[in-house]
């Protein structure tokens, strides 16, 4: 089954994206024609989730180069650097953003003789290709991971790693979808995912649209359900994975992983290879975004904490690799020692690219 929505789409002279801040109440598509507006959409999570942010970055770069005058190659280079810098400053944790920027820059580097019109065209084609690739990758991840889930099992997920966090189909939710579409009776427990409630607003909306049974819980209920034997597996996405397998994901993921280990429940991560940052030895050097205290003191426009209270609003945490039973990628399922698996997968992918 295809996604019942389109997360992000290139429309020739603008980007069309589903404004995720308005879900589940309103299904509103934004028409983005300026890089400033795209950066704003990424910052305020109108488009969110590591792979979707990567695609948005690539499309944003293509968009930013559309109106550079044909005659001016130097201006093109200057503008490219400026647009990449601007998009690169939106959110620090999801490595897919920086991976996408590098891939777009490589297109320009690969054709030093090309003129501005040609480069513009190549950047657009690359961005569109990256959107298609991401959808294909999600299907591959899903195929690799679907047998991890058994018939009749209940699977807990945190935040949203579905079609809305990617160009389509999803990573962690993709694995669940593939198992479900293969005839397994899976039900999902969705953590609400405070403070921005991606689980409540987005994951439960997405799963209900797909007809997959979902039960929403407050974040602090996961332990009690595990203790009662009501959760069989956990699967989440990731924003950046270090070479040793330490995985950054939405705040609260680490607590779920600790609980899962305590209860002997397998804990899986699903992510494309573009989320793996082999330049980092471990999760300690993953940059972690801290966001506006207002997101904690308010729900929407309603204030739920005293004015002026001190707040920590850390957007992501790092789950140490020891707590991860397997990392599902498009090239297979990595297990400890993760670095070895990752190297094999990257090599295999490179070979596939050459053939
Ligand atoms: O702040 P968000 O909503 O962008 O955070 C998203 C997550 O943490 C997702 O779980 C992660 O990006 C994996 S998405 C396939």
Tab-separated table of C-alpha atoms and ligand atoms in Angstrom:
chain	number	residue	atom	x	y	z
A	1	UNK	CA	0.000	0.000	0.000
A	2	UNK	CA	1.237	3.503	-0.838
A	3	UNK	CA	1.339	6.286	1.730
A	4	UNK	CA	-2.016	8.025	2.092
A	5	UNK	CA	-0.115	11.367	1.946
A	6	UNK	CA	2.966	12.841	0.263
A	7	UNK	CA	5.602	14.072	2.739
A	8	UNK	CA	7.620	16.206	0.314
A	9	UNK	CA	7.596	16.786	-3.427
A	10	UNK	CA	9.528	18.838	-5.995
A	11	UNK	CA	7.145	20.903	-8.115
A	12	UNK	CA	9.462	22.497	-10.689
A	13	UNK	CA	9.643	25.968	-9.150
A	14	UNK	CA	8.716	25.190	-5.541
A	15	UNK	CA	8.666	22.454	-2.889
A	16	UNK	CA	5.351	21.096	-1.663
A	17	UNK	CA	5.389	19.643	1.823
A	18	UNK	CA	2.840	18.486	4.338
A	19	UNK	CA	2.915	20.809	7.364
A	20	UNK	CA	3.377	18.252	10.165
A	21	UNK	CA	2.877	20.839	12.907
A	22	UNK	CA	-0.840	20.965	12.040
A	23	UNK	CA	-1.443	17.203	12.180
A	24	UNK	CA	-3.654	15.458	13.052
A	25	UNK	CA	-6.180	18.341	12.923
A	26	UNK	CA	-5.446	19.763	9.488
A	27	UNK	CA	-3.812	18.288	6.412
A	28	UNK	CA	-2.268	21.426	4.924
A	29	UNK	CA	0.389	21.408	2.199
A	30	UNK	CA	2.914	24.274	2.187
A	31	UNK	CA	4.182	25.833	-1.019
A	32	UNK	CA	7.850	26.693	-0.374
A	33	UNK	CA	9.490	28.988	-2.925
A	34	UNK	CA	12.311	30.518	-0.848
A	35	UNK	CA	15.242	28.975	1.019
A	36	UNK	CA	14.392	31.109	4.093
A	37	UNK	CA	10.943	29.517	4.227
A	38	UNK	CA	12.391	26.017	3.872
A	39	UNK	CA	14.819	26.674	6.747
A	40	UNK	CA	11.931	27.929	8.842
A	41	UNK	CA	9.905	24.788	7.977
A	42	UNK	CA	12.809	22.533	9.068
A	43	UNK	CA	13.403	24.507	12.302
A	44	UNK	CA	9.785	24.458	13.402
A	45	UNK	CA	9.378	20.769	12.389
A	46	UNK	CA	6.863	21.331	9.586
A	47	UNK	CA	9.122	18.807	7.869
A	48	UNK	CA	10.954	16.506	10.269
A	49	UNK	CA	12.542	13.084	10.734
A	50	UNK	CA	16.125	12.476	9.660
A	51	UNK	CA	15.607	11.113	6.105
A	52	UNK	CA	12.886	13.681	5.279
A	53	UNK	CA	15.138	16.486	6.496
A	54	UNK	CA	17.870	15.174	4.156
A	55	UNK	CA	15.510	15.248	1.162
A	56	UNK	CA	14.271	18.718	2.170
A	57	UNK	CA	17.877	19.956	2.326
A	58	UNK	CA	18.639	18.622	-1.167
A	59	UNK	CA	15.476	20.208	-2.603
A	60	UNK	CA	16.239	23.445	-0.742
A	61	UNK	CA	19.644	23.655	-2.406
A	62	UNK	CA	18.109	23.066	-5.844
A	63	UNK	CA	15.507	25.741	-5.047
A	64	UNK	CA	18.135	28.233	-3.889
A	65	UNK	CA	20.015	28.004	-7.186
A	66	UNK	CA	17.008	28.454	-9.507
A	67	UNK	CA	17.325	32.202	-9.937
A	68	UNK	CA	21.120	32.579	-10.270
A	69	UNK	CA	21.766	34.443	-13.566
A	70	UNK	CA	22.990	32.116	-16.321
A	71	UNK	CA	26.122	34.120	-17.072
A	72	UNK	CA	27.609	34.166	-13.607
A	73	UNK	CA	29.417	30.972	-12.546
A	74	UNK	CA	31.257	32.723	-9.698
A	75	UNK	CA	27.965	33.959	-8.309
A	76	UNK	CA	26.638	30.388	-8.610
A	77	UNK	CA	29.491	29.039	-6.447
A	78	UNK	CA	29.075	31.832	-3.896
A	79	UNK	CA	25.338	31.254	-3.705
A	80	UNK	CA	25.766	27.487	-3.393
A	81	UNK	CA	28.060	27.931	-0.382
A	82	UNK	CA	25.670	30.418	1.212
A	83	UNK	CA	22.559	28.237	0.691
A	84	UNK	CA	24.373	25.144	2.029
A	85	UNK	CA	25.561	27.081	5.071
A	86	UNK	CA	22.057	28.404	5.721
A	87	UNK	CA	20.371	24.992	5.419
A	88	UNK	CA	23.177	23.347	7.418
A	89	UNK	CA	22.468	25.653	10.366
A	90	UNK	CA	18.827	24.598	10.809
A	91	UNK	CA	19.118	21.434	12.940
A	92	UNK	CA	22.335	19.794	14.172
A	93	UNK	CA	21.549	16.177	15.073
A	94	UNK	CA	20.189	14.378	11.999
A	95	UNK	CA	23.296	13.597	9.947
A	96	UNK	CA	21.144	13.065	6.827
A	97	UNK	CA	20.961	16.862	6.508
A	98	UNK	CA	24.753	17.150	6.152
A	99	UNK	CA	24.972	13.995	4.059
A	100	UNK	CA	22.468	15.512	1.617
A	101	UNK	CA	24.345	18.824	1.465
A	102	UNK	CA	27.592	16.949	0.676
A	103	UNK	CA	25.903	14.925	-2.051
A	104	UNK	CA	24.550	18.078	-3.693
A	105	UNK	CA	27.962	19.785	-3.539
A	106	UNK	CA	29.552	16.718	-5.111
A	107	UNK	CA	27.279	17.079	-8.149
A	108	UNK	CA	28.711	20.534	-8.798
A	109	UNK	CA	32.287	19.382	-8.133
A	110	UNK	CA	31.934	16.482	-10.550
A	111	UNK	CA	31.238	18.843	-13.504
A	112	UNK	CA	33.779	21.699	-13.328
A	113	UNK	CA	33.225	22.598	-16.991
A	114	UNK	CA	29.409	22.711	-16.815
A	115	UNK	CA	27.641	26.057	-17.199
A	116	UNK	CA	25.161	27.502	-14.695
A	117	UNK	CA	22.021	26.328	-16.525
A	118	UNK	CA	23.372	22.809	-16.748
A	119	UNK	CA	24.412	22.708	-13.072
A	120	UNK	CA	21.024	24.015	-11.993
A	121	UNK	CA	19.394	21.238	-13.943
A	122	UNK	CA	21.722	18.608	-12.493
A	123	UNK	CA	20.991	19.789	-8.932
A	124	UNK	CA	17.257	19.540	-9.494
A	125	UNK	CA	17.617	16.041	-10.931
A	126	UNK	CA	19.800	14.987	-8.003
A	127	UNK	CA	17.298	16.274	-5.424
A	128	UNK	CA	14.414	14.472	-7.139
A	129	UNK	CA	16.521	11.306	-7.353
A	130	UNK	CA	17.301	11.495	-3.624
A	131	UNK	CA	13.577	11.674	-2.851
A	132	UNK	CA	12.895	8.587	-4.988
A	133	UNK	CA	15.919	6.787	-3.547
A	134	UNK	CA	14.728	7.417	-0.008
A	135	UNK	CA	11.352	5.846	-0.730
A	136	UNK	CA	13.066	2.797	-2.280
A	137	UNK	CA	15.483	2.534	0.653
A	138	UNK	CA	12.630	2.483	3.139
A	139	UNK	CA	11.041	-0.452	1.289
A	140	UNK	CA	14.390	-2.288	1.379
A	141	UNK	CA	14.824	-1.596	5.108
A	142	UNK	CA	11.301	-2.907	5.650
A	143	UNK	CA	12.018	-6.097	3.698
A	144	UNK	CA	15.225	-6.672	5.688
A	145	UNK	CA	13.484	-6.172	9.037
A	146	UNK	CA	10.003	-7.604	8.670
A	147	UNK	CA	10.916	-11.095	9.926
A	148	UNK	CA	12.066	-9.645	13.239
A	149	UNK	CA	8.393	-9.266	14.122
A	150	UNK	CA	6.277	-12.332	14.806
A	151	UNK	CA	2.601	-12.973	14.176
A	152	UNK	CA	0.452	-11.672	17.022
A	153	UNK	CA	3.186	-9.487	18.534
A	154	UNK	CA	2.833	-6.051	20.060
A	155	UNK	CA	5.580	-3.616	19.117
A	156	UNK	CA	6.392	-0.372	20.873
A	157	UNK	CA	7.745	2.590	18.926
A	158	UNK	CA	8.860	6.045	20.033
A	159	UNK	CA	8.471	9.343	18.152
A	160	UNK	CA	7.686	8.980	14.443
A	161	UNK	CA	9.830	6.998	12.038
A	162	UNK	CA	7.101	6.559	9.442
A	163	UNK	CA	6.323	7.828	5.958
A	164	UNK	CA	6.208	11.335	7.374
A	165	UNK	CA	9.778	11.128	8.683
A	166	UNK	CA	11.036	9.964	5.276
A	167	UNK	CA	10.109	10.524	1.637
A	168	UNK	CA	7.620	7.692	2.153
A	169	UNK	CA	6.896	4.311	3.794
A	170	UNK	CA	9.134	4.936	6.815
A	171	UNK	CA	11.970	3.136	8.576
A	172	UNK	CA	10.796	1.702	11.928
A	173	UNK	CA	7.148	2.004	10.880
A	174	UNK	CA	8.139	0.618	7.480
A	175	UNK	CA	9.331	-2.597	9.147
A	176	UNK	CA	6.026	-2.807	11.025
A	177	UNK	CA	4.073	-2.077	7.819
A	178	UNK	CA	5.893	-4.777	5.855
A	179	UNK	CA	5.194	-7.365	8.560
A	180	UNK	CA	1.540	-6.290	8.638
A	181	UNK	CA	1.196	-6.262	4.842
A	182	UNK	CA	2.776	-9.758	4.856
A	183	UNK	CA	-0.223	-10.985	6.876
A	184	UNK	CA	1.139	-10.849	10.438
A	185	UNK	CA	-1.281	-9.580	13.057
A	186	UNK	CA	0.871	-6.864	14.589
A	187	UNK	CA	-0.335	-4.221	16.967
A	188	UNK	CA	1.590	-1.096	17.851
A	189	UNK	CA	2.043	0.817	21.069
A	190	UNK	CA	2.916	4.436	20.258
A	191	UNK	CA	4.649	6.523	22.926
A	192	UNK	CA	3.141	10.010	22.869
A	193	UNK	CA	6.700	11.495	22.745
A	194	UNK	CA	6.677	14.647	24.810
A	195	UNK	CA	7.282	17.506	24.382
A	196	UNK	CA	6.176	17.806	20.742
A	197	UNK	CA	4.014	14.684	20.737
A	198	UNK	CA	5.141	13.200	17.418
A	199	UNK	CA	3.866	9.810	18.615
A	200	UNK	CA	0.429	11.100	19.575
A	201	UNK	CA	-0.051	13.526	16.713
A	202	UNK	CA	1.747	11.777	13.855
A	203	UNK	CA	2.500	8.082	14.468
A	204	UNK	CA	-0.987	7.241	15.648
A	205	UNK	CA	-2.477	9.286	12.760
A	206	UNK	CA	-0.269	7.516	10.224
A	207	UNK	CA	-0.982	4.015	11.558
A	208	UNK	CA	-4.726	4.638	11.752
A	209	UNK	CA	-4.705	5.827	8.120
A	210	UNK	CA	-2.957	2.552	7.222
A	211	UNK	CA	-5.417	0.465	9.236
A	212	UNK	CA	-2.706	-0.939	11.545
A	213	UNK	CA	-3.968	-1.354	15.143
A	214	UNK	CA	-2.362	1.263	17.379
A	215	UNK	CA	-2.697	2.158	21.042
A	216	UNK	CA	-1.376	5.480	22.276
A	217	UNK	CA	0.284	5.684	25.692
A	218	UNK	CA	1.816	8.470	27.764
A	219	UNK	CA	5.621	8.071	27.682
A	220	UNK	CA	5.710	6.995	31.329
A	221	UNK	CA	3.458	3.966	30.703
A	222	UNK	CA	5.965	1.906	28.680
A	223	UNK	CA	7.606	0.329	31.763
A	224	UNK	CA	4.301	-0.783	33.255
A	225	UNK	CA	3.233	-2.447	29.988
A	226	UNK	CA	6.581	-4.222	29.684
A	227	UNK	CA	6.253	-5.450	33.261
A	228	UNK	CA	2.820	-6.882	32.392
A	229	UNK	CA	4.281	-8.734	29.396
A	230	UNK	CA	2.233	-6.638	26.948
A	231	UNK	CA	5.155	-5.559	24.735
A	232	UNK	CA	7.160	-8.108	22.718
A	233	UNK	CA	9.526	-5.927	20.669
A	234	UNK	CA	10.667	-2.315	20.417
A	235	UNK	CA	11.620	-0.669	17.128
A	236	UNK	CA	12.610	2.976	16.645
A	237	UNK	CA	14.303	5.151	14.023
A	238	UNK	CA	17.520	7.136	14.418
A	239	UNK	CA	18.849	10.596	13.636
A	240	UNK	CA	22.548	9.745	13.738
A	241	UNK	CA	24.373	6.493	14.462
A	242	UNK	CA	28.059	6.490	15.431
A	243	UNK	CA	30.415	3.868	13.965
A	244	UNK	CA	30.187	1.712	17.105
A	245	UNK	CA	26.372	1.565	16.856
A	246	UNK	CA	25.486	4.162	19.517
A	247	UNK	CA	22.276	5.695	18.165
A	248	UNK	CA	20.807	9.171	18.671
A	249	UNK	CA	17.045	9.326	18.446
A	250	UNK	CA	14.196	11.355	19.910
A	251	UNK	CA	14.512	12.129	23.616
A	252	UNK	CA	13.074	9.260	25.646
A	253	UNK	CA	14.418	6.525	23.381
A	254	UNK	CA	17.270	5.748	25.793
A	255	UNK	CA	14.834	5.267	28.692
A	256	UNK	CA	12.810	2.838	26.555
A	257	UNK	CA	15.987	0.910	25.656
A	258	UNK	CA	16.960	0.576	29.333
A	259	UNK	CA	13.460	-0.636	30.177
A	260	UNK	CA	13.528	-3.112	27.288
A	261	UNK	CA	16.849	-4.549	28.464
A	262	UNK	CA	15.551	-4.875	32.032
A	263	UNK	CA	12.558	-6.845	30.754
A	264	UNK	CA	14.494	-8.924	28.221
A	265	UNK	CA	12.677	-7.357	25.245
A	266	UNK	CA	14.585	-7.037	21.929
A	267	UNK	CA	15.245	-3.384	21.008
A	268	UNK	CA	15.816	-2.625	17.302
A	269	UNK	CA	16.788	0.498	15.389
A	270	UNK	CA	15.859	0.933	11.709
A	271	UNK	CA	17.684	3.505	9.572
A	272	UNK	CA	19.281	3.946	6.145
A	273	UNK	CA	23.078	3.874	5.822
A	274	UNK	CA	22.907	7.666	5.287
A	275	UNK	CA	22.094	7.962	9.016
A	276	UNK	CA	25.376	6.258	9.982
A	277	UNK	CA	28.203	8.680	10.681
A	278	UNK	CA	31.396	6.644	10.384
A	279	UNK	CA	33.458	9.735	11.300
A	280	UNK	CA	32.316	9.404	14.921
A	281	UNK	CA	33.863	6.716	17.119
A	282	UNK	CA	30.926	6.694	19.526
A	283	UNK	CA	27.765	8.513	20.497
A	284	UNK	CA	29.446	10.987	22.855
A	285	UNK	CA	30.346	13.296	19.977
A	286	UNK	CA	26.916	13.350	18.331
A	287	UNK	CA	25.726	16.980	18.438
A	288	UNK	CA	22.476	17.117	20.368
A	289	UNK	CA	19.922	19.820	19.643
A	290	UNK	CA	18.442	21.774	22.546
A	291	UNK	CA	15.183	23.515	21.747
A	292	UNK	CA	13.033	26.376	22.990
A	293	UNK	CA	11.796	25.981	26.628
A	294	UNK	CA	8.385	27.101	25.391
A	295	UNK	CA	7.891	23.591	23.929
A	296	UNK	CA	8.015	22.201	27.491
A	297	UNK	CA	6.137	24.931	29.357
A	298	UNK	CA	3.282	25.012	26.833
A	299	UNK	CA	1.116	22.536	24.987
A	300	UNK	CA	0.158	24.446	21.868
A	301	UNK	CA	-0.809	27.847	23.220
A	302	UNK	CA	-1.779	26.586	26.701
A	303	UNK	CA	0.750	27.286	29.449
A	304	UNK	CA	1.202	24.242	31.730
A	305	UNK	CA	4.127	25.415	33.905
A	306	UNK	CA	4.770	28.547	35.953
A	307	UNK	CA	6.173	31.451	33.948
A	308	UNK	CA	9.947	31.687	34.348
A	309	UNK	CA	10.542	28.090	35.522
A	310	UNK	CA	13.946	26.681	34.530
A	311	UNK	CA	13.616	24.126	31.710
A	312	UNK	CA	15.795	21.550	29.913
A	313	UNK	CA	14.548	20.734	26.434
A	314	UNK	CA	17.059	18.269	25.003
A	315	UNK	CA	15.590	17.042	21.723
A	316	UNK	CA	17.533	13.753	21.361
A	317	UNK	CA	19.321	11.178	23.481
A	318	UNK	CA	21.881	8.507	22.662
A	319	UNK	CA	21.178	4.817	23.189
A	320	UNK	CA	24.451	2.944	23.778
A	321	UNK	CA	25.029	0.124	21.291
A	322	UNK	CA	25.069	-2.491	24.098
A	323	UNK	CA	21.312	-1.982	24.450
A	324	UNK	CA	20.596	-2.445	20.735
A	325	UNK	CA	19.745	-5.958	19.510
A	326	UNK	CA	20.123	-5.049	15.831
A	327	UNK	CA	20.217	-2.096	13.427
A	328	UNK	CA	18.094	-2.695	10.336
A	329	UNK	CA	19.469	-0.998	7.208
A	330	UNK	CA	18.754	-1.323	3.492
A	331	UNK	CA	21.736	-3.693	3.206
A	332	UNK	CA	20.839	-6.023	6.069
A	333	UNK	CA	20.663	-6.180	9.850
A	334	UNK	CA	23.808	-5.027	11.655
A	335	UNK	CA	24.680	-6.558	14.992
A	336	UNK	CA	27.469	-6.139	17.534
A	337	UNK	CA	30.300	-5.444	16.630
A	338	UNK	CA	28.338	-2.889	14.615
A	339	UNK	CA	31.355	-1.203	13.037
A	340	UNK	CA	32.259	-4.430	11.260
A	341	UNK	CA	28.710	-4.898	9.927
A	342	UNK	CA	28.543	-1.251	8.807
A	343	UNK	CA	31.822	-1.523	6.863
A	344	UNK	CA	30.579	-4.639	5.072
A	345	UNK	CA	27.274	-2.893	4.220
A	346	UNK	CA	28.981	0.286	2.942
A	347	UNK	CA	31.353	-1.806	0.769
A	348	UNK	CA	28.493	-3.885	-0.582
A	349	UNK	CA	26.520	-0.750	-1.398
A	350	UNK	CA	29.500	0.802	-3.187
A	351	UNK	CA	29.949	-2.382	-5.260
A	352	UNK	CA	26.234	-2.353	-6.139
A	353	UNK	CA	26.548	1.293	-7.218
A	354	UNK	CA	29.397	0.400	-9.583
A	355	UNK	CA	27.663	-2.548	-11.215
B	1	LIG	O1	12.596	16.118	16.095
B	1	LIG	P1	12.151	15.154	15.046
B	1	LIG	O2	10.681	14.953	15.008
B	1	LIG	O3	12.739	15.497	13.687
B	1	LIG	O4	12.804	13.781	15.500
B	1	LIG	C1	12.614	12.649	14.701
B	1	LIG	C2	13.116	11.404	15.296
B	1	LIG	O5	13.766	11.386	16.317
B	1	LIG	C3	12.867	10.169	14.503
B	1	LIG	O6	12.637	9.087	15.349
B	1	LIG	C4	14.122	9.904	13.658
B	1	LIG	O7	14.408	11.009	12.843
B	1	LIG	C5	13.999	8.734	12.810
B	1	LIG	S1	13.014	9.108	11.431
B	1	LIG	C6	12.975	7.908	10.270
